[in-house]
Coordinates of C-alpha atoms and ligand atoms in Angstrom, one line a residue:
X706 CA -12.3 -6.9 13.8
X707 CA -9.9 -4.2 14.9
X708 CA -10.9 -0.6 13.9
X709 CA -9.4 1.1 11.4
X710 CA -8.0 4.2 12.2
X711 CA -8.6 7.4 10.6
X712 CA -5.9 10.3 10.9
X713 CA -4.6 14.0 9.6
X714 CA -1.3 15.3 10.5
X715 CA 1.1 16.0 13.3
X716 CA 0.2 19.2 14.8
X717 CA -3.3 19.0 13.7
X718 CA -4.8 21.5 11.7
X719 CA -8.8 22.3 11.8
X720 CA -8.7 20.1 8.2
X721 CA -7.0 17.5 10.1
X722 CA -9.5 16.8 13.1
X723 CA -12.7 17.8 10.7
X724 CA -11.8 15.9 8.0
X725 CA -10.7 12.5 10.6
X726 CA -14.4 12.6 11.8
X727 CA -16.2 12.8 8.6
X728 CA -14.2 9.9 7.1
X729 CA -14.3 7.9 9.6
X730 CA -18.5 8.8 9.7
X731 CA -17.9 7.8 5.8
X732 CA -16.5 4.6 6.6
X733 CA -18.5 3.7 9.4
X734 CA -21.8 4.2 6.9
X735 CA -20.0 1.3 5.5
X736 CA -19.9 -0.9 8.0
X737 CA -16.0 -0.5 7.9
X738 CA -15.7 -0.1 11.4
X739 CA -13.4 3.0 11.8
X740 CA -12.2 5.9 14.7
X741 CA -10.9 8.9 14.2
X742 CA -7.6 9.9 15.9
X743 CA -5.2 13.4 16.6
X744 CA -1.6 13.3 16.3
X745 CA -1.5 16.1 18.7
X746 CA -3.1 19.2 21.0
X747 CA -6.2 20.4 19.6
X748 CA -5.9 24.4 18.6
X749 CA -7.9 27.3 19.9
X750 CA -9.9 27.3 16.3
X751 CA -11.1 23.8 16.3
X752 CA -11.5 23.5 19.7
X753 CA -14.2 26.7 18.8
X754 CA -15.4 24.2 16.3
X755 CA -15.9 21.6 17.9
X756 CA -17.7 23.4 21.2
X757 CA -19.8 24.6 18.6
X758 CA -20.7 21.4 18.0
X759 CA -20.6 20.1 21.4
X760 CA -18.4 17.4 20.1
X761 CA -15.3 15.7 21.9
X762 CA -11.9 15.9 20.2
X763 CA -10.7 12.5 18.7
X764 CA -8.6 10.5 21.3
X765 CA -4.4 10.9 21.1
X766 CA -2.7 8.8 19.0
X767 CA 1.0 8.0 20.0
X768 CA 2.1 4.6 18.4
X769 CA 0.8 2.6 15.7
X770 CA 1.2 -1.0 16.0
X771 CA 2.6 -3.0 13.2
X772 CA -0.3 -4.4 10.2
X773 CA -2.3 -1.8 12.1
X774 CA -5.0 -0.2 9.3
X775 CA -5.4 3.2 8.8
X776 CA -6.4 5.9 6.5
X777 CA -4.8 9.1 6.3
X778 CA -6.3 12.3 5.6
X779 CA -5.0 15.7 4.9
X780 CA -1.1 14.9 4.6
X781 CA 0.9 12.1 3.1
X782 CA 4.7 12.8 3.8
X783 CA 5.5 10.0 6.8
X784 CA 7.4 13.0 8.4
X785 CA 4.0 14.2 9.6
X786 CA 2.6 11.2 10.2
X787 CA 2.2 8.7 12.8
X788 CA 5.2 7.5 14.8
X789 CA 5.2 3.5 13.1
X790 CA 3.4 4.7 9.9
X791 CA 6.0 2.5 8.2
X792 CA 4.8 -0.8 9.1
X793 CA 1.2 0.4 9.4
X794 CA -1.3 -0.9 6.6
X795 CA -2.3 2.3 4.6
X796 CA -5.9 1.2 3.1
X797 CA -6.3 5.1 1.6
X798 CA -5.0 8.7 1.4
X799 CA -7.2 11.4 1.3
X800 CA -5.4 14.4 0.8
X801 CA -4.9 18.2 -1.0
X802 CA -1.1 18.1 -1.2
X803 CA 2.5 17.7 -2.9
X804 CA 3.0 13.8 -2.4
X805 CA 6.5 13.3 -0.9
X806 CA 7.8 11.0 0.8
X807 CA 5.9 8.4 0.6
X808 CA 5.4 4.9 -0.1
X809 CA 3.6 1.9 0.2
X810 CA 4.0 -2.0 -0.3
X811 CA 0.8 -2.4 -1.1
X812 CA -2.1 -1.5 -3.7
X813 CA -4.3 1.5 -2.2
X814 CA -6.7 3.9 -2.8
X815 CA -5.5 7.0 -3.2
X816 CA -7.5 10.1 -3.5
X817 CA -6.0 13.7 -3.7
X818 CA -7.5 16.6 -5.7
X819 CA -6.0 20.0 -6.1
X820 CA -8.5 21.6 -3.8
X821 CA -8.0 23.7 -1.3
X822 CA -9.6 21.3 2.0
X823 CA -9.5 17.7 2.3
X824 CA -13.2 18.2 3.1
X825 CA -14.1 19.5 -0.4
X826 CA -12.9 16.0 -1.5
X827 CA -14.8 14.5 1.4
X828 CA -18.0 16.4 0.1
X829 CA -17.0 15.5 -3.5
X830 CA -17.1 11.6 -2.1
X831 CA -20.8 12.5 -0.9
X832 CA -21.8 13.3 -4.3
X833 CA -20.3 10.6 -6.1
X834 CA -21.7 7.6 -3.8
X835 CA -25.2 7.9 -3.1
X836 CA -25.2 5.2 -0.9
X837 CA -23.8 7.2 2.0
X838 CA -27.1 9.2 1.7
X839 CA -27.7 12.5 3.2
X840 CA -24.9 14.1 5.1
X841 CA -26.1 15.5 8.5
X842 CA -26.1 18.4 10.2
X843 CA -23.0 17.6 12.4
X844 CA -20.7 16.6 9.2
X845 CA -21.9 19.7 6.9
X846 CA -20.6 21.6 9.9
X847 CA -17.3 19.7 10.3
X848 CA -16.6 20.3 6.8
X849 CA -17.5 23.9 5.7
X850 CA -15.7 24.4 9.4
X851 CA -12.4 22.6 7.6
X852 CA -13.0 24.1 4.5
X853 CA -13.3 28.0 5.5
X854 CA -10.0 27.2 7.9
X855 CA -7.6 26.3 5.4
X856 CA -9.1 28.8 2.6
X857 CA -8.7 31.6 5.3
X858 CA -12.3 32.7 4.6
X859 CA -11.3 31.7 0.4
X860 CA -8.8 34.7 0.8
X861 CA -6.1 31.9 0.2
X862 CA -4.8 31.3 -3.3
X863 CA -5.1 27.4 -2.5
X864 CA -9.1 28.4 -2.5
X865 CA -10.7 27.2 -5.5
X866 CA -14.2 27.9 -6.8
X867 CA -15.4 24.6 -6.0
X868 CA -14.4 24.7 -2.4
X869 CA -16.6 28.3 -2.0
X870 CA -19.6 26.6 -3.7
X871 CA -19.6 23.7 -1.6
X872 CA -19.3 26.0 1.3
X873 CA -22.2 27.7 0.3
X874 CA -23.9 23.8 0.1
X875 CA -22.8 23.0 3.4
X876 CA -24.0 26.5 4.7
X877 CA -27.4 25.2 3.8
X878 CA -26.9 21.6 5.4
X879 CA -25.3 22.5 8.2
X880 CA -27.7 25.4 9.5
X881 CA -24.6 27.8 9.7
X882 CA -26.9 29.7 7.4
X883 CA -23.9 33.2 8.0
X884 CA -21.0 31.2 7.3
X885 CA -18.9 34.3 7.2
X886 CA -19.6 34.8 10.3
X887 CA -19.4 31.8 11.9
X888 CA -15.8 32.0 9.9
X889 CA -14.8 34.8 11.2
X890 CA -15.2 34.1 14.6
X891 CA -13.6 30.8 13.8
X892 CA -10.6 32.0 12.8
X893 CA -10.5 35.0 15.2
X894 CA -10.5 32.1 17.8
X895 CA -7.2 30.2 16.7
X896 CA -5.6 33.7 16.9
X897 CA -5.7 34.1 20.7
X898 CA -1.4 33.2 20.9
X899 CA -0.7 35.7 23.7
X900 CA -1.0 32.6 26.1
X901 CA 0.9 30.7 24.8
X902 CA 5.1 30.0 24.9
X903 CA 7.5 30.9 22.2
X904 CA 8.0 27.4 21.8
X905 CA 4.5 26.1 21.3
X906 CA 4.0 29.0 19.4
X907 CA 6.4 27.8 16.8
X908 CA 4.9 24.0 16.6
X909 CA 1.6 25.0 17.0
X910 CA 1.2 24.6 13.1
X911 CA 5.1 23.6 12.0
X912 CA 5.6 21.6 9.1
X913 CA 9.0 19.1 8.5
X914 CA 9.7 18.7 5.0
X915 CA 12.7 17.4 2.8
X916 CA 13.7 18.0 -0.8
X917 CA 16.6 17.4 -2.6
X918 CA 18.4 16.3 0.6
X919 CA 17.3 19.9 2.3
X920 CA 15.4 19.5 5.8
X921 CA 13.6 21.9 6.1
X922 CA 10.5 23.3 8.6
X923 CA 8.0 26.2 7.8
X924 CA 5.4 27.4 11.1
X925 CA 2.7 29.3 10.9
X926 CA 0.5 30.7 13.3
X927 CA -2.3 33.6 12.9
X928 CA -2.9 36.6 13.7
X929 CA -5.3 40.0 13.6
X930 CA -2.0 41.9 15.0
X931 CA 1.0 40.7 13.1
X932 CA 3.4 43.1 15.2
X933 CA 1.7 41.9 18.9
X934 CA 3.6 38.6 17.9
X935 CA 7.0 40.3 16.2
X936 CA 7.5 41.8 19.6
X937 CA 8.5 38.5 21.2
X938 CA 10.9 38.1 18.0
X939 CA 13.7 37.4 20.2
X940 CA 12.4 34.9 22.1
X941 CA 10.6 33.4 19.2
X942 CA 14.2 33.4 17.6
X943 CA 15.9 31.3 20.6
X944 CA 13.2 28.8 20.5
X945 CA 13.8 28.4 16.6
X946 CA 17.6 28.0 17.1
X947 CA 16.9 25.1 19.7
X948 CA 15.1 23.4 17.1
X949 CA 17.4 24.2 14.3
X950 CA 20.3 22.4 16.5
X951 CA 18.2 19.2 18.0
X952 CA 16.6 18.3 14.4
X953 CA 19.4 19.4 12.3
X954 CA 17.4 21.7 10.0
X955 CA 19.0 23.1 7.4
X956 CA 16.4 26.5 7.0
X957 CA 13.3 27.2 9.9
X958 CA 10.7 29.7 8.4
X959 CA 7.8 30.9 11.2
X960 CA 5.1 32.9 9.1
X961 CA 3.6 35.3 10.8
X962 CA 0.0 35.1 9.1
X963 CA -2.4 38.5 9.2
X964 CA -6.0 36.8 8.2
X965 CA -7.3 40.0 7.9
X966 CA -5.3 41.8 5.5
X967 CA -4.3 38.7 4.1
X968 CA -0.1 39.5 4.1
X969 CA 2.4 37.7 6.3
X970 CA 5.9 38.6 8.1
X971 CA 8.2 36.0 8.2
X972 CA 11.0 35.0 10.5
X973 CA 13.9 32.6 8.8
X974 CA 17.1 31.3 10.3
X975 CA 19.6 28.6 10.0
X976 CA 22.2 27.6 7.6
X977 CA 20.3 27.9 4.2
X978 CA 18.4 31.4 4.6
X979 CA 19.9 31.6 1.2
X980 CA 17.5 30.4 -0.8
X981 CA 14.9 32.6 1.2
X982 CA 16.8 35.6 0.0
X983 CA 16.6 34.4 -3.8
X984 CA 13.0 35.9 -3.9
X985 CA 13.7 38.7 -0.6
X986 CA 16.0 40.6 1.6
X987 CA 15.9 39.8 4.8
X988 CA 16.5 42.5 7.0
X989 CA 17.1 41.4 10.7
X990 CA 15.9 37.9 9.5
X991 CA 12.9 39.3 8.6
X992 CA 10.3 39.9 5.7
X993 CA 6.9 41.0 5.1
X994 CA 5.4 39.7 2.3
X995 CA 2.5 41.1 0.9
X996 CA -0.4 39.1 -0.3
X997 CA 1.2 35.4 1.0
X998 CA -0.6 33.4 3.4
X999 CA -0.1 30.0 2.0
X1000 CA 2.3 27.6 3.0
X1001 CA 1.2 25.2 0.1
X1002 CA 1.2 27.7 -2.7
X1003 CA 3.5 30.4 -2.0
X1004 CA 6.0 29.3 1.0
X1005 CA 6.8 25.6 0.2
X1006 CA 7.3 26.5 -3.9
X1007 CA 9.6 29.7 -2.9
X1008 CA 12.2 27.3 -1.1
X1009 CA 12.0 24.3 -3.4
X1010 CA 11.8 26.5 -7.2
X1011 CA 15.1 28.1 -5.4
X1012 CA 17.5 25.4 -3.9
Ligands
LIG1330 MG1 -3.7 20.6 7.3
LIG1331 MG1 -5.9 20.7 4.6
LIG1332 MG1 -3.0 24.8 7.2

């Protein structure tokens, strides 16, 4: 029997690779014979994780073959998905956000929770079938790593009290006994962009999505130093305009994400800034706006409450 294959988004995210192993650990418990996959470069945070860990990084996936099976974890819009998603056989979606875009032929299981990981719901899964028994050391890790990436340390409004408790589980599980710690460093890790180009530094976490007929892309990268970043503003700007023009996007947002502070400055061009400016002035394209760091929460509903 073919395995079946176990993915998160394009441009993976820490969620994304985490949460791929532990389901695919899940389903392997199972005797459903199952490999994790990336739909992209591993970043400088879960690449810390994952030396942590002493743990490869799932192989690259670049086609899907037709009736293939998979699971996908962490997204569902088929804009961040696999190339071939289409004609792949979805068994189950594990995921956190808006569903958009997507559709199936076929019955599945679906699972998404307003939480603010995909591993929250992973660990939730734990809980509610006993027959996966103990989680181990590795996968209390892998999760409380996912978990504390994409609450920023729960200084995210997409962090619920549930995902903080189960970090404080894992905490114990895992060994990581200082999770803030560990966290910190964590995070302080995927904010190491000084090495990298203006244009991977605008898909190292970039986003397509659509509403309403609007095509529209929001990047986000972190920082400790949000104005060590808005000094390359100009070629930053370039590399957005490339985009805008080769994939048609109608608005291009690059957040510039302060994890400390918890504020971000934001970058926005192309033909639709418009709706931007609904909710701020942008002044030389730019904004700083206090108390965001969400793209889930704050960024996505302030373009799609205001086309
Ligand atoms: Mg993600
Ligand atoms: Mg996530
Ligand atoms: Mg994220």
């Amino acid at each position: 029997m073919k395995e079946i294959l176990v993915f998160g988004h394009k441009n993976p995210d820490t969620d994304s690779i985490c949460s791929s192993l532990v389901q695919a650990s899940i389903d392997n418990r199972t005797n459903m014979p199952a490999k994790a996959m990336r739909l992209g470069n591993i970043n400088k945070e879960t690449k810390f994780v994952l030396d942590y860990l002493g743990m490869q990084a799932p192989e690259l996936l670049t086609n899907l073959e037709e009736g293939q099976k998979v699971i996908m974890v962490d997204h569902n819009e088929f804009g961040q998905s696999a190339e071939g998603i289409q004609k792949a056989k979805i068994l189950e979606v594990i995921d956190h956000h808006r569903i958009s875009n997507f559709e199936t032929s076929e019955p599945l299981f679906y699972t998404t929770r307003p939480y603010g990981c995909t591993s929250t719901i992973l660990y939730e899964e734990f809980k509610r079938r006993p027959s996966l028994q103990k989680i181990s050391k590795e996968e209390a890790a892998l999760m409380l790593s996912a978990i504390i990436s994409d609450t920023l340390l729960f200084k995210s409004p997409t962090c619920t009290k549930y995902d903080i408790r189960v970090v404080e589980e894992l905490a114990n599980i895992s060994g990581i006994k200082d999770f803030k710690t560990y966290g910190m460093d964590m995070l302080k890790a995927g904010t190491a962009l000084d090495d990298l180009s203006e244009a991977e530094l605008i898909n190292l976490d970039a986003k397509s999505l659509e509403k309403n007929g609007l095509t529209y892309k929001i990047a986000q990268v972190n920082t400790v130093d949000i104005p060590s970043v808005m000094k390359r503003q100009t070629n930053i700007e370039k590399e957005m305009q490339a985009e805008i023009k080769n994939k048609g996007i109608d608005l291009f947002v690059f957040a510039i994400t302060d994890i400390v502070n918890g504020n971000s400055e934001i970058i926005a061009l192309g033909e639709r800034t418009d709706i931007i400016e609904k909710t701020c002035n942008l002044v030389n394209h730019t904004a700083f706006l206090e108390g965001v760091v969400s793209r889930k929460k704050q960024l996505i509903p302030m373009i799609d409450n205001n086309m």
